[in-house]
Short mmCIF file of C-alpha atoms in Angstrom, two decimals:
data_model
loop_
_atom_site.label_atom_id
_atom_site.label_comp_id
_atom_site.label_asym_id
_atom_site.label_seq_id
_atom_site.Cartn_x
_atom_site.Cartn_y
_atom_site.Cartn_z
CA MET E 1 13.19 -9.79 -17.09
CA GLY E 2 12.08 -9.35 -20.65
CA ALA E 3 15.50 -10.24 -21.96
CA LEU E 4 15.69 -13.29 -19.62
CA SER E 5 12.33 -14.44 -20.89
CA ILE E 6 13.47 -14.25 -24.52
CA THR E 7 16.59 -16.21 -23.54
CA ALA E 8 14.43 -18.85 -21.95
CA VAL E 9 12.26 -19.24 -25.07
CA LEU E 10 15.27 -19.37 -27.40
CA SER E 11 17.06 -21.94 -25.17
CA ALA E 12 14.08 -24.31 -24.80
CA ALA E 13 15.42 -26.65 -27.44
CA ALA E 14 18.63 -27.01 -25.49
CA LEU E 15 16.76 -28.03 -22.43
CA ILE E 16 14.44 -30.58 -24.01
CA PRO E 17 16.56 -32.88 -26.20
CA ASP E 18 14.81 -35.36 -28.45
CA ALA E 19 14.60 -38.98 -27.30
CA ALA E 20 17.14 -39.87 -29.98
CA THR E 21 20.38 -37.94 -29.65
CA ALA E 22 20.99 -35.89 -32.81
CA ARG E 23 23.72 -37.13 -35.19
CA ALA E 24 25.62 -35.14 -37.72
CA ASP E 25 28.45 -35.66 -40.12
CA GLU E 26 31.82 -34.10 -39.33
CA GLY E 27 32.08 -30.53 -40.45
CA ASP E 28 28.33 -29.88 -40.35
CA THR E 29 26.90 -26.68 -38.98
CA LEU E 30 26.64 -25.88 -35.28
CA ALA E 31 22.88 -26.41 -35.34
CA ALA E 32 23.50 -30.02 -36.39
CA SER E 33 26.15 -30.76 -33.76
CA ALA E 34 25.53 -33.60 -31.33
CA VAL E 35 24.24 -32.72 -27.90
CA ALA E 36 24.94 -35.40 -25.28
CA ASP E 37 22.24 -36.38 -22.90
CA GLY E 38 22.70 -35.71 -19.18
CA ASP E 39 23.21 -39.34 -18.07
CA GLY E 40 20.03 -39.92 -16.10
CA VAL E 41 19.31 -36.42 -14.84
CA CYS E 42 16.00 -36.04 -16.68
CA GLY E 43 13.04 -35.62 -14.47
CA LYS E 44 14.87 -33.50 -11.89
CA PRO E 45 13.55 -30.04 -10.83
CA ALA E 46 12.84 -27.45 -13.49
CA ALA E 47 15.79 -26.01 -15.32
CA THR E 48 17.54 -22.85 -14.04
CA PHE E 49 19.25 -20.18 -16.06
CA ASP E 50 22.62 -21.74 -15.29
CA ASP E 51 21.30 -24.92 -16.82
CA VAL E 52 20.37 -22.94 -19.95
CA ILE E 53 23.91 -21.50 -20.13
CA THR E 54 25.69 -24.78 -19.51
CA ALA E 55 23.46 -26.72 -21.93
CA ALA E 56 24.18 -24.18 -24.69
CA ALA E 57 27.90 -24.05 -23.83
CA THR E 58 28.16 -27.88 -23.87
CA ALA E 59 26.58 -27.97 -27.35
CA ILE E 60 28.95 -25.28 -28.67
CA ARG E 61 31.99 -27.01 -27.05
CA THR E 62 31.59 -30.01 -29.41
CA VAL E 63 32.80 -27.83 -32.28
CA VAL E 64 35.52 -25.94 -30.47
CA PRO E 65 39.04 -27.09 -31.51
CA ALA E 66 40.80 -29.13 -28.79
CA GLU E 67 43.61 -26.56 -28.33
CA GLN E 68 41.01 -23.88 -27.64
CA GLN E 69 38.74 -25.73 -25.26
CA ALA E 70 40.65 -24.68 -22.13
CA ALA E 71 40.27 -20.97 -22.98
CA TYR E 72 36.62 -21.58 -23.98
CA ASP E 73 35.85 -23.29 -20.65
CA GLN E 74 37.43 -20.39 -18.79
CA SER E 75 35.28 -17.93 -20.75
CA VAL E 76 32.11 -20.01 -20.01
CA ASN E 77 32.96 -20.10 -16.26
CA ASP E 78 33.68 -16.39 -16.15
CA PHE E 79 30.30 -15.72 -17.81
CA ARG E 80 28.50 -18.01 -15.35
CA GLN E 81 30.14 -16.25 -12.43
CA ASN E 82 29.12 -12.87 -13.80
CA VAL E 83 25.52 -13.99 -14.12
CA ALA E 84 25.65 -15.50 -10.66
CA SER E 85 26.84 -12.14 -9.21
CA ILE E 86 23.45 -10.67 -10.19
CA HIS E 87 20.96 -11.46 -7.42
CA VAL E 88 17.36 -10.63 -6.52
CA HIS E 89 15.08 -11.10 -3.59
CA ARG E 90 13.47 -14.54 -4.02
CA ASN E 91 10.08 -13.37 -2.56
CA GLY E 92 10.11 -10.22 -4.64
CA LEU E 93 9.36 -12.50 -7.52
CA PRO E 94 6.12 -14.58 -7.88
CA LEU E 95 5.99 -18.30 -7.12
CA SER E 96 4.06 -20.90 -8.99
CA PRO E 97 0.76 -21.45 -7.18
CA ASP E 98 1.48 -25.16 -6.59
CA GLU E 99 4.47 -24.04 -4.45
CA VAL E 100 2.30 -22.18 -2.01
CA ASN E 101 -0.66 -24.36 -1.03
CA ASP E 102 -3.49 -26.39 -2.50
CA ARG E 103 -5.99 -23.50 -2.58
CA THR E 104 -3.75 -21.12 -4.52
CA GLN E 105 -3.02 -23.90 -6.92
CA PHE E 106 -6.70 -24.41 -7.49
CA LEU E 107 -7.55 -20.75 -7.86
CA ASP E 108 -4.51 -20.13 -10.13
CA ASP E 109 -4.79 -16.36 -9.54
CA PRO E 110 -1.20 -14.99 -9.65
CA ILE E 111 -2.11 -11.94 -7.56
CA VAL E 112 -3.59 -14.10 -4.83
CA THR E 113 -0.56 -16.37 -4.81
CA TYR E 114 1.81 -13.39 -4.74
CA ILE E 115 0.02 -11.79 -1.78
CA VAL E 116 -0.21 -15.03 0.25
CA ASN E 117 3.40 -15.88 -0.36
CA ASN E 118 4.62 -12.36 0.57
CA LEU E 119 2.58 -12.23 3.75
CA ASP E 120 4.00 -15.66 4.73
CA ALA E 121 7.55 -14.50 3.80
CA ILE E 122 7.20 -11.45 6.07
CA LYS E 123 5.86 -13.58 8.93
CA THR E 124 8.60 -16.25 8.61
CA GLY E 125 11.46 -13.84 7.88
CA ARG E 126 12.03 -15.17 4.35
CA LEU E 127 11.40 -11.81 2.71
CA HIS E 128 15.12 -10.83 2.98
CA GLN E 129 16.45 -13.97 1.25
CA THR E 130 18.30 -13.38 -2.02
CA ILE E 131 18.95 -15.72 -4.98
CA ALA E 132 21.33 -15.44 -7.89
CA VAL E 133 19.81 -14.97 -11.32
CA SER E 134 21.68 -18.05 -12.42
CA GLN E 135 19.75 -20.13 -9.86
CA LEU E 136 16.39 -18.73 -10.92
CA LYS E 137 14.22 -21.26 -12.61
CA VAL E 138 13.08 -20.51 -16.11
CA ARG E 139 9.49 -21.35 -15.05
CA ASP E 140 9.81 -18.57 -12.39
CA VAL E 141 10.48 -15.98 -15.10
CA VAL E 142 7.34 -17.29 -16.96
CA GLU E 143 5.51 -16.77 -13.66
CA VAL E 144 6.64 -13.10 -13.69
CA PHE E 145 5.11 -12.83 -17.16
CA ILE E 146 1.85 -14.46 -15.92
CA LEU E 147 1.60 -12.11 -12.96
CA ALA E 148 2.21 -9.08 -15.19
CA THR E 149 -0.49 -10.38 -17.55
CA ARG E 150 -2.94 -10.71 -14.66
CA ILE E 151 -2.24 -7.18 -13.46
CA VAL E 152 -2.65 -5.75 -16.98
CA LYS E 153 -5.93 -7.64 -17.35
CA ILE E 154 -7.58 -5.51 -14.64
CA PRO E 155 -7.06 -2.08 -16.24
CA ALA E 156 -7.81 -3.53 -19.64
CA GLN E 157 -11.17 -4.89 -18.53
CA PHE E 158 -11.84 -1.67 -16.56
CA ALA E 159 -11.17 0.46 -19.63
CA THR E 160 -13.50 -1.60 -21.86
CA SER E 161 -16.26 -1.48 -19.25
CA LEU E 162 -16.23 2.31 -19.47
CA VAL E 163 -17.13 2.09 -23.20
CA PRO E 164 -20.79 3.15 -23.46
CA THR E 165 -23.39 0.60 -24.64
CA VAL E 166 -20.81 -2.09 -25.71
CA GLY E 167 -18.66 -2.24 -22.63
CA PHE E 168 -20.52 -5.25 -21.20
CA VAL E 169 -19.65 -7.12 -24.41
CA LEU E 170 -16.06 -6.11 -24.65
CA LYS E 171 -15.21 -6.77 -21.00
CA PRO E 172 -15.59 -10.66 -21.08
CA ILE E 173 -13.83 -10.73 -24.48
CA VAL E 174 -10.79 -8.93 -23.08
CA GLY E 175 -10.89 -11.17 -20.00
CA ALA E 176 -10.94 -14.26 -22.17
CA LEU E 177 -8.05 -13.00 -24.19
CA PHE E 178 -5.76 -12.64 -21.15
CA ASN E 179 -6.98 -15.98 -19.77
CA GLY E 180 -5.86 -17.60 -23.01
CA VAL E 181 -2.45 -16.01 -22.73
CA LYS E 182 -2.16 -17.37 -19.14
CA SER E 183 -3.16 -20.89 -20.34
CA LEU E 184 -0.43 -20.75 -22.96
CA ALA E 185 2.13 -19.63 -20.47
CA ARG E 186 1.17 -22.39 -18.06
CA ALA E 187 1.69 -24.85 -20.90
CA VAL E 188 5.19 -23.52 -21.50
CA GLN E 189 5.90 -23.85 -17.72
CA SER E 190 4.76 -27.44 -17.72
CA GLN E 191 6.97 -28.32 -20.76
CA LEU E 192 9.97 -26.67 -19.19
CA SER E 193 9.46 -28.57 -16.04
CA LEU E 194 9.75 -31.83 -18.00
CA GLY E 195 13.16 -30.88 -19.40
CA CYS E 196 16.59 -32.21 -18.35
CA ASN E 197 18.47 -30.38 -15.64
CA ALA E 198 21.88 -31.04 -17.08
CA ASN E 199 25.15 -29.16 -16.75
CA GLY E 200 26.99 -31.24 -19.35
CA VAL E 201 30.75 -31.02 -18.79
CA TYR E 202 30.40 -28.11 -16.29
CA GLN E 203 29.97 -28.40 -12.57
CA LYS E 204 27.13 -26.86 -10.60
CA LEU E 205 27.84 -23.46 -9.15
CA GLN E 206 28.16 -23.45 -5.36
CA LEU E 207 26.70 -20.09 -4.25
CA ASP E 208 26.16 -18.74 -0.76
CA LEU E 209 24.45 -15.36 -0.99
CA PRO E 210 23.85 -13.15 2.05
CA ASP E 211 20.35 -11.94 2.87
CA GLU E 212 19.57 -8.29 2.08
CA HIS E 213 17.18 -6.40 4.40
CA VAL E 214 13.86 -5.21 2.90
CA ASP E 215 12.14 -2.38 4.61
CA VAL E 216 8.44 -3.29 5.26
CA PRO E 217 5.89 -0.97 6.76
CA GLN E 218 4.93 -1.87 10.32
CA PRO E 219 1.21 -2.31 9.61
CA LEU E 220 2.07 -4.86 6.92
CA ILE E 221 4.29 -6.73 9.38
CA ASP E 222 1.50 -6.67 11.95
CA LEU E 223 -0.95 -8.03 9.41
CA ALA E 224 1.42 -10.82 8.36
CA ASN E 225 1.96 -11.86 11.95
CA GLN E 226 -1.81 -12.32 12.36
CA LEU E 227 -1.96 -14.76 9.39
CA THR E 228 -0.39 -18.03 8.47
CA LYS E 229 -0.35 -19.98 5.17
CA ALA E 230 -3.10 -22.63 5.08
CA ASP E 231 -1.44 -26.03 4.93
CA GLY E 232 -4.39 -28.28 5.74
CA SER E 233 -3.80 -28.27 9.52
CA CYS E 234 -5.70 -25.03 10.23
CA THR E 235 -9.06 -23.49 9.29
CA PRO E 236 -8.72 -20.81 6.54
CA LEU E 237 -10.18 -17.39 7.39
CA ALA E 238 -13.03 -17.86 4.87
CA GLU E 239 -14.24 -20.95 6.62
CA LEU E 240 -14.28 -19.53 10.20
CA LYS E 241 -17.82 -19.35 11.63
CA THR E 242 -19.22 -16.41 13.50
CA SER E 243 -19.22 -18.47 16.67
CA ASP E 244 -15.44 -19.07 16.12
CA LEU E 245 -14.90 -15.31 15.74
CA VAL E 246 -16.70 -14.68 19.08
CA GLU E 247 -14.44 -17.26 20.83
CA ARG E 248 -11.30 -15.85 19.29
CA THR E 249 -12.32 -12.35 20.41
CA ARG E 250 -13.24 -13.59 23.89
CA ASN E 251 -9.81 -15.29 24.26
CA PHE E 252 -7.96 -12.23 23.09
CA LEU E 253 -9.74 -9.80 25.39
CA ALA E 254 -9.60 -12.13 28.38
CA THR E 255 -5.89 -12.96 28.06
CA SER E 256 -4.55 -9.55 26.89
CA GLY E 257 -3.03 -7.77 29.86
CA ALA E 258 -2.66 -4.54 27.88
CA LEU E 259 -6.42 -3.91 27.75
CA PRO E 260 -8.35 -2.56 30.81
CA VAL E 261 -11.20 -5.01 30.65
CA ASP E 262 -12.88 -7.23 33.25
CA ALA E 263 -12.49 -10.92 32.20
CA ALA E 264 -15.70 -11.95 33.94
CA THR E 265 -17.72 -9.34 32.12
CA VAL E 266 -16.14 -10.31 28.78
CA ASN E 267 -17.01 -13.98 29.31
CA ALA E 268 -20.58 -13.20 30.39
CA ASN E 269 -21.16 -11.05 27.31
CA ALA E 270 -19.52 -13.66 25.02
CA ASP E 271 -21.73 -16.41 26.43
CA ALA E 272 -24.82 -14.22 25.82
CA LEU E 273 -23.75 -13.53 22.29
CA GLN E 274 -23.08 -17.19 21.55
CA GLY E 275 -26.58 -18.00 22.85
CA PHE E 276 -28.07 -15.37 20.58
CA LEU E 277 -26.17 -16.76 17.54
CA GLN E 278 -27.31 -20.29 18.19
CA SER E 279 -30.98 -19.35 18.92
CA ASN E 280 -31.53 -17.29 15.79
CA ARG E 281 -31.52 -18.66 12.30
CA VAL E 282 -31.39 -17.39 8.73
CA ALA E 283 -32.37 -18.95 5.41
CA ASP E 284 -29.80 -21.48 4.24
CA VAL E 285 -30.19 -20.16 0.65
CA MET E 286 -28.21 -17.12 1.74
CA MET E 287 -25.21 -19.32 2.51
CA MET E 288 -23.92 -19.38 -1.05
CA ARG E 289 -21.54 -22.01 -2.43
CA ARG E 290 -18.22 -21.19 -3.89
CA THR E 291 -18.40 -20.26 -7.57
CA GLU E 292 -16.41 -23.30 -8.73
CA GLN E 293 -19.09 -25.46 -7.17
CA LEU E 294 -21.73 -23.86 -9.36
CA GLY E 295 -20.20 -24.56 -12.77
CA PRO E 296 -17.51 -23.00 -15.05
CA ILE E 297 -19.76 -20.20 -16.41
CA VAL E 298 -20.62 -18.90 -12.90
CA ASP E 299 -17.01 -19.35 -11.83
CA SER E 300 -15.69 -17.33 -14.79
CA LEU E 301 -18.16 -14.49 -14.41
CA ASP E 302 -18.07 -14.39 -10.59
CA TYR E 303 -21.02 -12.00 -10.49
CA GLY E 304 -23.10 -11.75 -7.26
CA PRO E 305 -26.71 -11.96 -8.62
CA LEU E 306 -25.79 -14.76 -11.01
CA THR E 307 -23.99 -16.66 -8.19
CA PHE E 308 -27.11 -16.26 -5.98
CA LEU E 309 -29.49 -17.50 -8.65
CA ALA E 310 -27.28 -20.49 -9.43
CA ASN E 311 -27.05 -21.30 -5.76
CA LEU E 312 -30.79 -21.01 -5.35
CA GLY E 313 -31.29 -23.42 -8.24
CA PHE E 314 -29.02 -25.93 -6.53
CA ASP E 315 -30.88 -25.57 -3.23
CA ILE E 316 -34.27 -26.11 -4.95
CA TYR E 317 -32.97 -29.17 -6.79
CA GLU E 318 -31.59 -30.63 -3.57
CA GLY E 319 -34.78 -29.75 -1.59
CA ARG E 320 -33.02 -27.35 0.76
CA ALA E 321 -34.59 -24.08 -0.31
CA LEU E 322 -36.64 -23.77 2.86
CA ASP E 323 -33.89 -24.89 5.29
CA THR E 324 -32.44 -22.54 7.88
CA VAL E 325 -29.05 -22.32 9.57
CA ALA E 326 -28.01 -20.91 12.91
CA LEU E 327 -26.26 -17.53 12.84
CA GLY E 328 -23.38 -19.08 14.72
CA ASP E 329 -22.79 -21.38 11.75
CA VAL E 330 -22.58 -18.61 9.15
CA LYS E 331 -19.00 -18.54 7.71
CA VAL E 332 -16.96 -15.46 6.98
CA GLU E 333 -17.04 -16.39 3.33
CA ASN E 334 -20.83 -16.39 3.41
CA VAL E 335 -20.95 -12.90 4.93
CA PHE E 336 -18.38 -11.68 2.32
CA SER E 337 -20.47 -13.21 -0.47
CA LEU E 338 -23.63 -11.45 0.81
CA ILE E 339 -21.81 -8.12 0.86
CA THR E 340 -20.63 -8.51 -2.67
CA LEU E 341 -24.12 -9.69 -3.71
CA ALA E 342 -25.63 -6.49 -2.26
CA LEU E 343 -23.00 -4.32 -4.06
CA ASP E 344 -23.34 -6.18 -7.36
CA THR E 345 -27.16 -5.95 -7.12
CA THR E 346 -26.93 -2.21 -6.47
CA SER E 347 -24.63 -1.81 -9.51
CA LEU E 348 -27.14 -3.87 -11.57
CA LEU E 349 -30.09 -1.70 -10.54
CA LEU E 350 -28.20 1.51 -11.36
CA THR E 351 -27.34 0.16 -14.81
CA VAL E 352 -30.90 -0.78 -15.48
CA GLY E 353 -31.97 2.70 -14.24
CA ASN E 354 -29.59 4.37 -16.68
CA THR E 355 -30.86 2.15 -19.51
CA VAL E 356 -34.47 3.01 -18.77
CA ALA E 357 -33.60 6.66 -18.57
CA GLY E 358 -32.05 6.42 -22.01
CA PHE E 359 -35.30 4.93 -23.45
CA THR E 360 -37.22 7.88 -21.98
CA GLY E 361 -35.13 10.43 -23.87
CA VAL E 362 -32.47 11.40 -21.40
CA ALA E 363 -29.40 12.57 -23.36
CA SER E 364 -26.30 10.31 -23.51
CA THR E 365 -24.27 13.34 -22.45
CA VAL E 366 -25.94 12.93 -19.10
CA LEU E 367 -26.06 9.15 -18.87
CA THR E 368 -22.48 8.33 -20.10
CA PRO E 369 -20.74 10.19 -17.19
CA LEU E 370 -23.10 8.60 -14.73
CA SER E 371 -22.39 5.14 -16.13
CA MET E 372 -18.60 5.74 -15.95
CA ALA E 373 -18.92 7.05 -12.37
CA GLU E 374 -20.79 3.90 -11.45
CA THR E 375 -18.12 1.67 -13.00
CA ILE E 376 -15.39 3.55 -11.03
CA ALA E 377 -17.37 3.37 -7.80
CA PHE E 378 -17.89 -0.34 -7.92
CA ALA E 379 -14.46 -1.21 -9.27
CA PRO E 380 -13.22 -2.48 -5.83
CA THR E 381 -16.06 -4.97 -5.80
CA THR E 382 -15.49 -6.08 -9.36
CA TYR E 383 -11.71 -6.42 -9.23
CA GLY E 384 -10.66 -6.41 -5.58
CA ALA E 385 -13.26 -8.74 -4.08
CA PRO E 386 -12.13 -11.95 -5.89
CA ILE E 387 -8.52 -11.29 -4.84
CA LEU E 388 -9.47 -10.74 -1.17
CA ARG E 389 -11.72 -13.82 -1.22
CA GLY E 390 -8.83 -15.89 -2.60
CA VAL E 391 -6.44 -14.72 0.15
CA MET E 392 -8.97 -15.49 2.85
CA GLN E 393 -9.36 -19.01 1.43
CA SER E 394 -5.62 -19.50 1.34
CA MET E 395 -4.58 -18.20 4.75
CA CYS E 396 -5.53 -18.96 8.41
CA ALA E 397 -5.56 -16.74 11.40
CA ALA E 398 -2.44 -17.22 13.46
#
């Protein structure tokens, strides 16, 4: 993939010709040779690796002597066929978030996109589909780089947060560095998508690759079958209310013949629970907004106590600080946010406690291991919670 990425970068000029076709005197160097435009094919889907090959081959062909062009064309076609014989599983590679659904496109978290797409691929049977490397879009290879960058970002931030006293300063700096790399890669993707999908004098390859079976653990298959990609026609998991969950559970228990339960008892208990959820209320301030609704700083940090305070400020400004909401209207996302708030607050209190202990003369040889243990213990909340939240916002219950 690294070699293919380098090829893509070096071949970008061949994919994006200037508005005016280059002109050169006879006998000039290959770099100055004319490259013919693709006769109205600009604006088509993003270029593939076969487009890179044919664009480069077409440019070189202009300086090949006429008597050698037949042999040259045969060499080009042989090379294209060799590249086409290398194939990969399409869903083993990441997709651009805009190819999954609107929520993944907005979140632009490659790990979330990758998980959602793979769960959907397992559910729909697409996981076994293969694609030739020659058909792979250049922007897809850039997406592999972006996903790798996002994965590397987690251990990099984790390592900096373990540094005593300055970890809290280094962590956002490292995060911003990787975000900048992602932004640059996205810009490259956008530019490649604007290029010309032209084969020049060479015909498109007609490939029909067989599917190759991928072994998937049964629990993962069961999970995928319980979920479906959010397409606007269903309610994402994050937006399900507790009353919805009670009804889904009621329907499952009452209609499942494999469970030894009495349907009448299940319905009576469900009705009683629904009545309790509608009769009891909680403070609306606990139903926190999504971080992107609270501003770019809150969204970037995604830290429970800060999110809560920003949400409280919005409620006070809107005059809703004293409002209440029925338990039945509490969403899954709200419950998840409250859990992460509790864990983030606990982590904050432990950090403050360690700092105060340091001021009272406790040796750093004691506090440093405790601080590192705390960072490790709360790592799932720091790094895993945003990914899980993104998946819940991007998928519905089947």
